[in-house]
Amino acid sequence: MGRIKKKGTSGAAKNYITRTRAVKKLQISLPDFRRLCIFKGIYPREPRNKKKVSKGSTAATTFYYTKDIQYLLHEPLLNKFREHKSVAKKIARALGRGEVGDASRLEKTLIPKIKLDHIIKERYPTFVDALRDLDDALSMLFLFANLPSHQHVPAKTIELCQRLCLEFEHYVIASHSLRKSFLSIKGIYYQATIQGQDILWLVPYRFVQRTGGDIDFRIMGTFVEFYTTLLGFVNYRLYTSLGLVYPPKFDAKSDAHGGELGAFRLEGRGLGATEESATNGEEQKLITSAEAQAEVDKIAALAAKEQQEDEPENAVVRTEEEDTEKIDTFEVAAQDADVLPQPQASNAEVASLFAPFTFYLSRETPRAPLEFLLKAFGCKRVGWDGNLGDGAFTTDESDPSITHQIVDRPALPSESLPQVPEAPKSNGEKGKVQWPRSTMPGRTYIQPQWVWDCINQGKLLRPDLYAPGAELPPHLSPWVKGKKGEYDPTLPLAEQELEGEAEAFEDDEDEEDEEGSSDVEMAAANGTNGTNAIVDREGSVEAGEGMDVASDESDSEESDEEDAGEEFDGLDSEAESEASDADATLRRHQRELKAEFHGEKIQPVVQTKKEKNAEIRKKAEKKRKEEAEEKERQKMMLPRRKRKLLKRIEHGEDKRDKESEALRKKRRRIEKAQEAANALS
């Protein structure tokens, strides 16, 4: 006879451990246990059968893997937590005795400093692993960088998050690795491709943040402590890969005046003298080595000399090569052929999207995201009003070198603006009043969305569509790809509507207008308001209605028979309509033959718009009915399991088609209202 196993000593009961037992096993407090689990990346687990794990109990319990807790037994941070606990007891004892000086001395000298370097190396053995886990880190640090300081979030933590985020943005600008951005309700999404990894993070808008009391900042602070260490490692590796010195030089005075990105100056790592890159308006030069730079200059001189010698002979060949360097576009060969994905622009073209322009940001525009986006896509000269902060290329709005000005308010008539005295310049000339009172000739005025849409589409869009006060095009997410049959706001309705859908909408609108006009006429004849008459008619109860509580069986049988008769009549309605159409065509043909026999002139039958729409709708419905019947015949050949799967797929497609049709109807109503308003104006 085999040995009887004791309950709870093997299987799922042994693989899981409760949080209370784990805390007792590690001999630390619950806050320290949470902190340690966050640092090590250990999270609660949900067993398949809680009764087996908890030995029949159904109480709400948090479980962990037993092997994860055993792995924590050898963590060096446990000793740091215990040392911190003992020093905290000594400080509390000194404060209880009134020895404030001893307590401060103990806090400065004996409090252990916790370093997470070994944990970063354990959790991310390769640099690619760290990049893959950078999404949440960047989102959390950008969130804390925009928070106000209070008792739970100290100012030092906010300053550290701001510095690390700005350093990362400088790398994205220098490497031109930013790809897409999107304005959403939550904030601004950014996506950068770094060493083949797509990194997506969220930056909140700079509104006044009000932190509620239901937020546990201790847990969030633990994540911030870990993420700051991780981003510090990542920034160091990224800067050294470009040959930049890390950390970059930081100008505290410029940062105090709102410099932000302009408060950092990047340096190239060189053996001799280093060349500093300017913050705004100058070219950035990275020198990795003096010998390497000399070799590069020598090769460049030789290449230029050879180009000058071969210029007259190879002029035609070079023009052909330039033509071949252009990106090809794939066109659809047949009507039902597959649509091939178009090749995207090269990184060099995307990186220099805004390079030839000089931008000026008005006071009402968000300076920080626009400065980051413009510089990340090649713009070297970005100016703004002096009230927005330090580090601008120019603060003079009338600078003639400005090619584009970004504004976020409509152009108002000069009569509605208050009178402002013109400020005299230093040389005695009167300063010109600029936007919104006047515009500079030769300058393009655009709204901020133009920058985001140009970046997402990888090309410069028409600026007149984004002029001040203009109705902007829809701003869609660049990560959502439209599927066949879905509503696309960028395409016209004629390309998306099904056959006969526009005619059906016109008929429905005409019927609604006729019903509304008839109701108004009846109300006017009765001497009452139209809307009140409609409400009274719908809400009124005629004599005898609502009085019968119980009905006889005969009444129910009669009603069932009537419903069945109505259903039967509905089934033959299509056949009757087809027969009536055939009779109408036969009578028309007979009239034509009679007129031809008597030698009379045959008058053409002029169809009304309603009749034409009805004819188009009938053809479309007939075509769809034939397709549905053919599809049903094909489904009969499928096995039962696949037929059920196809039914679920069709249910989802029908739901999507109904939503798309509702959106198209809504857009058509809006366009019709706009046309009516334009006609009246």
XYZ file of C-alpha atoms in Angstrom:
681
model
C 0.000 0.000 0.000
C 1.345 3.416 -0.977
C 2.066 6.153 1.480
C -0.828 8.614 1.968
C 0.093 12.175 1.065
C -0.766 14.911 3.488
C -3.090 17.623 2.160
C -1.391 20.894 1.183
C 2.172 19.498 0.822
C 2.362 19.124 -2.968
C 0.962 20.461 -6.188
C -0.609 23.903 -6.391
C -0.655 24.324 -2.600
C 3.143 24.079 -2.553
C 3.752 26.259 -5.621
C 1.935 29.293 -4.145
C 2.415 31.204 -0.898
C 0.248 33.885 0.680
C 1.503 37.417 1.215
C 1.301 37.102 5.021
C 3.488 33.977 5.044
C 5.921 35.622 2.607
C 6.337 38.675 4.851
C 6.939 36.439 7.874
C 9.433 34.344 5.952
C 11.453 37.395 4.849
C 11.123 39.039 8.313
C 10.446 42.531 6.955
C 7.535 44.936 7.162
C 4.742 45.031 4.583
C 5.835 48.395 3.038
C 9.392 47.087 2.650
C 8.040 43.876 1.110
C 6.047 45.884 -1.459
C 9.090 48.007 -2.221
C 11.337 44.975 -2.653
C 8.850 43.250 -4.968
C 8.620 46.370 -7.161
C 12.408 46.602 -7.398
C 12.785 42.926 -8.283
C 9.801 42.789 -10.657
C 7.833 40.217 -8.632
C 4.053 40.563 -8.808
C 1.084 38.661 -7.300
C -0.183 35.597 -9.130
C -3.689 34.236 -9.582
C -3.884 30.428 -9.134
C -6.288 28.427 -11.255
C -8.007 26.829 -8.261
C -7.968 28.976 -5.143
C -9.601 26.314 -3.008
C -6.749 23.880 -3.551
C -4.136 26.522 -2.821
C -5.848 27.957 0.282
C -6.895 24.496 1.591
C -10.631 24.977 1.059
C -10.856 28.628 2.086
C -12.558 31.089 -0.253
C -11.407 34.320 1.435
C -9.769 37.012 -0.705
C -6.033 36.346 -0.485
C -2.992 37.548 -2.386
C -0.685 34.782 -3.628
C 2.903 34.737 -4.889
C 5.053 32.050 -6.404
C 6.993 30.226 -3.701
C 10.140 30.197 -5.830
C 9.989 33.990 -6.210
C 9.923 34.439 -2.435
C 12.820 31.997 -2.022
C 14.695 34.026 -4.626
C 14.226 37.133 -2.453
C 15.849 35.464 0.582
C 19.309 36.119 -0.876
C 18.690 39.737 -1.897
C 21.314 42.196 -0.514
C 18.650 44.880 -0.086
C 17.175 42.920 2.847
C 20.207 43.808 4.960
C 19.846 47.469 3.937
C 16.205 47.470 5.044
C 17.127 45.940 8.404
C 19.947 48.453 8.922
C 17.567 51.276 8.076
C 15.069 49.938 10.628
C 17.665 49.800 13.403
C 18.909 53.350 12.666
C 15.306 54.583 12.620
C 14.838 53.144 16.131
C 17.947 54.985 17.361
C 16.747 58.262 15.820
C 13.304 57.847 17.409
C 14.930 57.148 20.795
C 17.115 60.279 20.473
C 14.139 62.433 19.544
C 12.209 61.047 22.504
C 15.026 62.172 24.823
C 15.099 65.599 23.184
C 18.557 65.092 21.628
C 17.886 66.732 18.273
C 21.566 67.133 17.388
C 22.300 63.445 17.920
C 19.255 62.533 15.836
C 20.384 64.683 12.897
C 23.913 63.276 13.178
C 22.598 59.716 13.096
C 20.451 60.531 10.085
C 23.387 61.983 8.149
C 26.001 59.353 9.000
C 24.232 56.044 9.666
C 21.266 56.004 7.268
C 22.235 53.404 4.611
C 22.089 54.475 0.964
C 20.219 52.074 -1.279
C 21.640 51.478 -4.763
C 19.735 49.616 -7.441
C 22.561 49.122 -9.921
C 22.806 45.353 -9.390
C 19.025 44.987 -9.810
C 19.147 46.831 -13.154
C 21.828 44.446 -14.364
C 19.846 41.420 -13.164
C 16.535 42.418 -14.719
C 18.034 43.660 -18.006
C 20.972 41.482 -19.040
C 21.129 43.187 -22.464
C 20.576 46.796 -23.493
C 17.745 45.810 -25.843
C 15.818 44.419 -22.857
C 16.106 47.783 -21.128
C 14.829 49.590 -24.233
C 11.832 47.264 -24.470
C 10.829 48.118 -20.896
C 11.295 51.878 -21.318
C 7.668 52.747 -22.207
C 6.289 52.717 -18.667
C 9.445 54.312 -17.272
C 9.228 57.338 -19.563
C 5.484 57.778 -19.016
C 5.899 57.703 -15.231
C 8.884 60.074 -15.183
C 7.251 62.590 -17.514
C 4.174 62.491 -15.265
C 6.221 63.247 -12.138
C 8.187 65.926 -13.992
C 4.929 67.869 -14.428
C 3.614 67.404 -10.868
C 3.785 70.148 -8.224
C 5.933 69.434 -5.188
C 4.179 68.561 -1.921
C 4.825 66.438 1.150
C 4.538 63.109 -0.694
C 6.538 64.173 -3.774
C 9.658 66.151 -2.807
C 11.112 68.817 -5.075
C 14.352 66.844 -5.507
C 12.478 63.942 -7.096
C 10.700 66.283 -9.525
C 13.980 67.985 -10.496
C 15.628 64.604 -11.087
C 12.739 63.464 -13.310
C 12.844 66.720 -15.284
C 16.595 66.455 -15.840
C 16.472 62.828 -17.000
C 13.513 63.495 -19.335
C 15.205 66.503 -20.934
C 18.411 64.499 -21.407
C 16.433 61.771 -23.164
C 14.717 64.358 -25.385
C 18.138 65.757 -26.334
C 19.238 62.298 -27.450
C 16.068 61.894 -29.538
C 16.774 65.276 -31.163
C 20.432 64.489 -31.841
C 19.724 61.008 -33.248
C 16.548 62.006 -35.183
C 14.854 58.878 -33.850
C 11.385 60.375 -33.312
C 8.818 58.924 -35.717
C 5.227 59.747 -34.727
C 3.211 61.841 -32.313
C -0.476 62.164 -31.487
C -2.603 64.627 -29.516
C -5.097 62.758 -27.323
C -7.319 63.534 -24.353
C -4.825 62.015 -21.903
C -1.825 63.886 -23.259
C 0.667 63.784 -26.129
C 1.900 60.412 -27.345
C 5.392 60.110 -28.823
C 7.007 57.165 -30.586
C 10.729 56.862 -31.207
C 12.669 54.042 -32.842
C 15.948 53.451 -30.981
C 18.219 50.625 -32.110
C 15.305 48.884 -33.809
C 12.964 49.110 -30.809
C 9.750 51.173 -30.941
C 9.346 53.146 -27.708
C 5.974 54.785 -27.027
C 5.428 57.127 -24.084
C 2.814 59.620 -22.907
C 3.476 63.207 -21.799
C 0.614 64.947 -19.938
C -0.500 68.449 -20.826
C 0.840 71.237 -18.670
C -2.321 71.997 -16.771
C -2.559 72.680 -13.054
C -2.424 69.231 -11.449
C -4.589 68.620 -8.403
C -3.557 65.440 -6.622
C -6.313 63.789 -4.614
C -5.992 61.962 -1.342
C -6.865 58.567 -2.817
C -3.465 58.190 -4.534
C -0.802 56.091 -2.826
C 2.345 58.074 -3.622
C 4.544 55.621 -1.709
C 4.042 52.921 -4.313
C 4.385 55.384 -7.188
C 7.502 56.835 -5.545
C 9.026 53.343 -5.417
C 8.456 52.944 -9.155
C 9.970 56.395 -9.751
C 13.044 55.451 -7.725
C 13.567 52.365 -9.868
C 12.798 54.104 -13.169
C 15.182 57.011 -12.504
C 18.017 54.519 -12.047
C 17.005 52.676 -15.209
C 16.759 55.847 -17.338
C 20.115 57.051 -16.012
C 21.756 53.853 -17.270
C 19.937 54.081 -20.614
C 20.828 57.742 -21.143
C 24.498 57.043 -20.451
C 24.567 54.207 -22.975
C 22.684 56.224 -25.613
C 24.913 59.286 -25.250
C 28.111 57.271 -25.494
C 26.807 55.484 -28.606
C 26.646 58.906 -30.344
C 30.014 60.008 -29.013
C 28.499 62.508 -26.585
C 29.698 63.280 -23.091
C 27.277 62.242 -20.352
C 25.944 64.005 -18.369
C 25.650 67.101 -20.570
C 26.512 70.528 -19.212
C 23.622 72.036 -17.286
C 23.051 75.783 -16.989
C 21.129 76.373 -13.771
C 20.595 80.065 -14.530
C 18.998 79.324 -17.898
C 16.849 76.616 -16.324
C 15.640 79.054 -13.676
C 14.464 81.364 -16.504
C 12.535 78.547 -18.216
C 15.241 77.379 -20.622
C 14.335 73.642 -20.358
C 15.972 72.098 -23.460
C 18.132 75.213 -23.888
C 19.600 74.746 -20.403
C 21.656 71.741 -21.611
C 24.711 71.936 -23.841
C 25.872 68.735 -25.527
C 29.584 67.984 -25.914
C 31.410 65.655 -28.271
C 33.881 63.257 -26.700
C 37.319 64.154 -28.163
C 40.964 63.710 -27.288
C 41.805 67.345 -27.819
C 39.581 70.363 -27.586
C 35.859 69.592 -27.595
C 33.350 71.460 -29.676
C 30.162 72.336 -27.895
C 26.919 72.222 -29.763
C 24.768 75.285 -29.555
C 21.361 75.042 -27.954
C 19.436 76.840 -30.670
C 20.386 78.175 -34.067
C 23.786 76.585 -34.693
C 24.896 73.326 -36.212
C 25.710 70.399 -33.929
C 29.131 68.818 -34.547
C 30.222 65.620 -32.832
C 33.951 64.844 -32.803
C 34.855 61.365 -31.612
C 38.615 61.668 -32.135
C 41.069 64.176 -33.563
C 42.793 61.517 -35.722
C 39.463 60.180 -36.983
C 38.318 63.682 -37.897
C 41.544 64.300 -39.830
C 41.036 61.083 -41.799
C 37.457 62.041 -42.587
C 38.551 65.471 -43.842
C 41.212 63.881 -46.046
C 38.750 61.435 -47.618
C 36.220 64.201 -48.176
C 38.839 66.343 -49.963
C 39.800 63.445 -52.256
C 36.141 62.753 -53.066
C 35.541 66.417 -53.917
C 38.600 66.492 -56.199
C 37.481 63.369 -58.069
C 33.980 64.812 -58.437
C 35.339 67.987 -60.041
C 37.418 65.954 -62.533
C 34.528 63.684 -63.556
C 31.869 66.398 -63.619
C 31.719 67.132 -67.397
C 31.836 63.450 -68.392
C 29.397 61.971 -65.910
C 26.771 64.731 -65.841
C 24.152 62.601 -67.567
C 24.970 59.528 -65.498
C 24.638 61.508 -62.283
C 21.225 62.845 -63.248
C 20.080 59.279 -63.918
C 21.356 58.206 -60.516
C 19.508 61.068 -58.895
C 16.331 59.919 -60.599
C 16.828 56.359 -59.381
C 17.292 57.554 -55.814
C 13.681 58.721 -55.688
C 11.250 56.447 -53.885
C 9.059 54.377 -56.192
C 5.311 54.213 -55.664
C 3.355 51.029 -56.334
C 0.178 51.527 -58.338
C -2.719 49.085 -58.494
C -2.610 47.126 -61.766
C -6.197 45.830 -61.721
C -9.422 46.853 -60.051
C -9.604 43.876 -57.682
C -5.848 43.497 -57.196
C -4.143 43.669 -53.806
C -3.080 47.102 -52.586
C 0.661 47.014 -51.925
C 2.062 49.002 -48.977
C 3.793 52.131 -50.201
C 7.465 52.597 -49.237
C 8.037 55.239 -46.600
C 10.474 58.118 -46.784
C 14.053 57.515 -45.707
C 15.318 58.541 -42.290
C 17.403 61.340 -43.806
C 14.364 62.903 -45.476
C 12.261 62.639 -42.332
C 15.066 64.044 -40.184
C 15.304 67.164 -42.372
C 11.552 67.771 -42.717
C 11.654 71.236 -41.097
C 15.334 71.985 -41.744
C 14.922 74.866 -44.236
C 12.434 76.801 -42.073
C 12.590 79.223 -39.171
C 9.647 78.974 -36.780
C 8.219 81.462 -34.336
C 5.844 80.317 -31.579
C 3.159 82.702 -30.394
C 2.438 83.100 -26.714
C -0.737 80.970 -26.745
C 0.931 77.897 -28.281
C 2.445 75.040 -26.217
C 6.126 75.823 -26.437
C 7.690 72.649 -24.955
C 6.159 69.993 -27.287
C 6.494 72.198 -30.379
C 10.142 72.973 -29.680
C 10.875 69.276 -29.157
C 9.075 68.181 -32.332
C 10.550 70.887 -34.570
C 14.110 70.264 -33.402
C 13.696 66.487 -33.648
C 12.815 66.883 -37.328
C 15.682 69.102 -38.376
C 14.676 72.659 -37.461
C 17.637 74.527 -35.992
C 15.995 77.925 -35.514
C 12.948 78.127 -33.233
C 11.962 81.439 -31.702
C 9.238 82.423 -29.284
C 8.033 85.258 -27.136
C 10.300 86.222 -24.260
C 7.523 85.450 -21.749
C 7.664 81.740 -22.646
C 11.190 81.289 -21.309
C 14.868 81.437 -22.149
C 16.752 79.776 -25.015
C 14.903 81.115 -28.069
C 16.611 81.706 -31.410
C 14.874 85.085 -31.518
C 12.278 86.860 -29.401
C 11.566 89.513 -32.044
C 8.330 88.695 -33.859
C 9.223 91.029 -36.730
C 12.462 89.167 -37.541
C 12.595 88.848 -41.376
C 14.251 85.406 -41.207
C 11.081 83.819 -39.762
C 9.301 81.742 -42.396
C 6.501 80.124 -40.341
C 4.594 81.434 -37.349
C 2.472 79.062 -35.275
C -0.652 80.666 -33.816
C -3.587 79.149 -31.961
C -6.298 81.815 -32.106
C -8.399 83.088 -34.995
C -7.759 86.369 -36.742
C -10.056 88.987 -35.216
C -11.066 92.293 -36.777
C -9.041 95.260 -35.623
C -12.177 96.957 -34.263
C -12.666 94.223 -31.637
C -9.082 94.462 -30.334
C -8.180 96.929 -27.552
C -6.002 99.907 -28.327
C -2.331 99.301 -27.542
C 0.268 102.087 -27.785
C 3.170 101.315 -30.090
C 6.381 100.794 -28.162
C 9.323 102.858 -29.525
C 12.511 101.002 -30.439
C 15.986 101.866 -29.188
C 16.982 103.565 -32.449
C 13.966 105.865 -32.326
C 11.794 103.984 -34.831
C 8.318 102.874 -33.876
C 7.841 99.142 -33.472
C 5.361 97.448 -35.740
C 2.397 95.738 -34.098
C 2.290 92.123 -35.265
C -0.161 89.243 -34.974
C -3.128 89.320 -34.369
C -3.312 92.951 -35.491
C -1.248 92.554 -38.639
C 0.661 89.897 -40.596
C 4.130 89.914 -42.046
C 4.367 89.574 -45.843
C 5.979 86.355 -47.016
C 5.341 84.547 -43.729
C 3.140 81.461 -43.359
C 0.696 81.455 -40.438
C -0.411 77.995 -39.327
C -2.064 76.246 -36.399
C -0.117 73.779 -34.188
C -1.860 70.700 -35.632
C 0.021 71.259 -38.903
C 3.252 70.187 -37.207
C 1.771 66.914 -35.915
C 0.057 66.010 -39.187
C 3.209 66.710 -41.217
C 5.221 64.456 -38.926
C 2.730 61.583 -39.018
C 2.430 61.685 -42.813
C 6.146 62.268 -43.382
C 5.661 65.217 -45.739
C 4.798 68.906 -45.721
C 1.052 69.463 -46.003
C -0.827 72.397 -47.468
C -0.605 75.275 -44.951
C -3.837 76.900 -46.165
C -5.816 74.007 -44.630
C -4.353 74.950 -41.237
C -4.665 78.728 -41.498
C -5.750 80.675 -38.378
C -9.482 80.315 -37.854
C -9.839 77.562 -40.478
C -11.705 74.336 -39.742
C -8.963 71.791 -39.201
C -8.853 68.352 -40.850
C -9.479 65.365 -38.568
C -6.470 64.521 -36.399
C -6.302 60.716 -36.456
C -4.068 58.336 -34.554
C -1.092 57.227 -36.682
C -1.106 53.780 -35.039
C -4.676 52.846 -36.031
C -4.893 51.415 -39.526
C -8.264 51.626 -41.203
C -9.913 48.339 -42.169
C -12.048 47.672 -45.182
C -15.634 48.740 -44.579
C -14.867 51.066 -41.671
C -15.666 54.754 -41.709
C -12.710 56.922 -42.716
C -13.154 60.664 -42.061
C -10.317 61.565 -44.431
C -12.075 60.170 -47.514
C -15.116 61.739 -49.203
C -18.488 60.099 -48.687
C -18.799 59.103 -52.347
C -15.842 56.704 -51.988
C -17.185 55.030 -48.834
C -20.943 54.791 -49.339
C -22.568 51.610 -50.511
C -24.621 51.523 -53.681
C -27.969 53.215 -53.120
C -27.072 54.562 -49.664
C -27.045 58.239 -50.720
C -30.426 57.900 -52.440
C -31.907 56.200 -49.368
C -30.659 59.044 -47.183
C -32.230 61.648 -49.490
C -35.568 59.833 -49.458
C -35.520 59.556 -45.667
C -34.736 63.251 -45.344
C -37.577 64.140 -47.724
C -40.018 61.986 -45.758
C -38.945 63.593 -42.501
C -39.346 67.061 -44.015
C -42.829 66.164 -45.334
C -43.902 64.755 -41.964
C -42.586 67.813 -40.166
C -44.312 70.211 -42.560
C -47.608 68.314 -42.320
C -47.458 68.387 -38.521
C -46.789 72.114 -38.558
C -49.699 72.729 -40.977
C -52.096 70.719 -38.842
C -50.987 72.564 -35.734
C -51.415 75.908 -37.468
C -54.933 74.929 -38.556
C -55.780 73.992 -34.970
C -54.237 77.195 -33.659
C -51.501 75.500 -31.619
C -47.757 75.167 -31.835
C -46.395 72.381 -34.021
C -44.100 70.878 -31.443
C -46.779 70.881 -28.767
C -49.217 69.198 -31.182
C -46.697 66.452 -31.888
C -46.042 65.894 -28.199
C -49.745 65.908 -27.391
C -50.484 63.465 -30.179
C -47.771 61.039 -29.055
C -48.560 61.290 -25.357
C -52.369 61.336 -25.572
C -54.540 58.335 -24.701
C -57.720 57.819 -26.686
C -61.013 56.716 -25.160
C -60.893 53.062 -24.223
C -57.071 52.826 -24.329
C -55.288 51.545 -21.284
C -58.516 50.523 -19.533
C -58.481 46.780 -20.217
C -56.280 45.080 -17.656
C -56.943 41.490 -18.722
C -57.820 40.303 -22.201
C -59.735 37.248 -23.301
C -58.146 34.315 -25.048
C -60.173 35.065 -28.138
C -58.649 38.550 -28.343
C -55.160 37.145 -28.047
C -55.890 34.551 -30.730
C -57.268 37.235 -33.047
C -54.224 39.405 -32.506
C -51.948 36.441 -33.226
C -53.861 35.747 -36.444
C -53.592 39.387 -37.451
C -49.838 39.403 -36.775
C -49.453 36.224 -38.798
C -51.445 37.778 -41.622
C -49.273 40.881 -41.530
C -46.131 38.745 -41.615
C -47.504 36.757 -44.560
C -48.342 39.952 -46.434
C -44.821 41.199 -45.764
C -43.271 38.099 -47.279
C -45.109 38.631 -50.586
C -44.461 42.381 -50.726
C -41.325 41.942 -52.838
C -43.112 39.688 -55.326
C -45.989 42.162 -55.582
C -43.599 45.058 -56.197
C -41.845 43.082 -58.949
C -45.224 42.232 -60.543
C -46.317 45.879 -60.418
C -43.039 46.941 -62.067
C -43.596 44.365 -64.818
C -47.186 45.581 -65.373
C -46.002 49.203 -65.530
C -43.371 48.403 -68.147
C -45.937 46.371 -70.159
C -48.433 49.252 -70.152
C -45.722 51.717 -71.165
C -44.745 49.445 -74.049
C -48.381 49.180 -75.199
C -48.782 52.975 -75.173
C -45.644 53.350 -77.279
C -46.929 50.801 -79.833
C -50.335 52.541 -80.023
C -48.756 55.963 -80.522
C -46.484 54.564 -83.226
C -49.493 52.966 -85.024
C -51.436 56.268 -85.094
C -48.308 58.200 -86.097
C -48.266 60.286 -82.983
C -45.074 61.600 -81.402
C -43.890 59.492 -78.491
C -43.307 61.722 -75.506
C -40.441 60.578 -73.271
C -41.395 59.653 -69.744
C -39.671 62.069 -67.325
C -38.900 60.418 -64.013
C -38.897 62.451 -60.836
C -35.951 62.479 -58.488
C -37.821 60.279 -56.046
C -38.545 57.695 -58.746
C -34.905 57.675 -59.839
C -33.740 57.171 -56.258
C -36.265 54.375 -55.783
C -35.049 52.653 -58.947
C -31.408 52.869 -57.847
C -32.305 51.563 -54.406
C -34.213 48.613 -55.867
C -31.274 47.646 -58.060
C -28.855 47.864 -55.117
C -31.167 45.836 -52.853
C -31.633 43.213 -55.549
C -27.881 42.944 -56.033
C -27.253 42.612 -52.290
C -30.010 40.012 -52.013
C -28.434 37.910 -54.761
C -25.029 38.139 -53.061
C -26.564 37.111 -49.726
C -28.295 34.122 -51.327
C -25.068 33.027 -52.993
C -23.276 33.357 -49.663
C -25.933 31.244 -47.928
C -25.523 28.518 -50.557
C -21.789 28.521 -49.987
C -22.236 28.332 -46.201
C -24.351 25.192 -46.575
C -21.245 23.365 -47.799
C -19.243 24.215 -44.642
C -19.112 21.954 -41.575
C -21.064 22.962 -38.502
C -18.084 24.260 -36.486
C -16.831 26.504 -39.269
C -20.360 27.697 -39.937
C -20.663 28.870 -36.328
C -17.309 30.622 -36.555
C -18.365 32.344 -39.775
C -21.608 33.428 -38.081
C -19.665 35.145 -35.296
C -17.454 36.861 -37.851
C -20.474 38.069 -39.802
C -22.059 39.380 -36.594
C -18.980 41.519 -35.946
C -18.917 42.749 -39.527
C -22.631 43.673 -39.402
C -22.059 45.610 -36.198
C -19.130 47.463 -37.763
C -21.138 48.227 -40.910
C -24.022 49.654 -38.867
C -21.663 51.906 -36.912
C -20.013 53.082 -40.124
C -23.386 53.767 -41.730
C -24.497 55.796 -38.709
C -21.311 57.866 -38.867
C -21.778 58.464 -42.602
C -25.358 59.609 -42.025
C -24.203 61.963 -39.305
C -21.532 63.413 -41.574
C -24.021 63.834 -44.422
C -26.398 65.747 -42.121
C -23.563 68.021 -41.008
C -22.494 68.675 -44.597
C -26.103 69.382 -45.594
C -26.474 71.852 -42.718
C -23.211 73.558 -43.699
C -24.353 73.865 -47.316
C -27.630 75.419 -46.177
C -25.782 77.867 -43.927
C -23.408 78.837 -46.731
C -26.337 79.349 -49.102
C -28.034 81.677 -46.613
C -24.861 83.639 -46.004
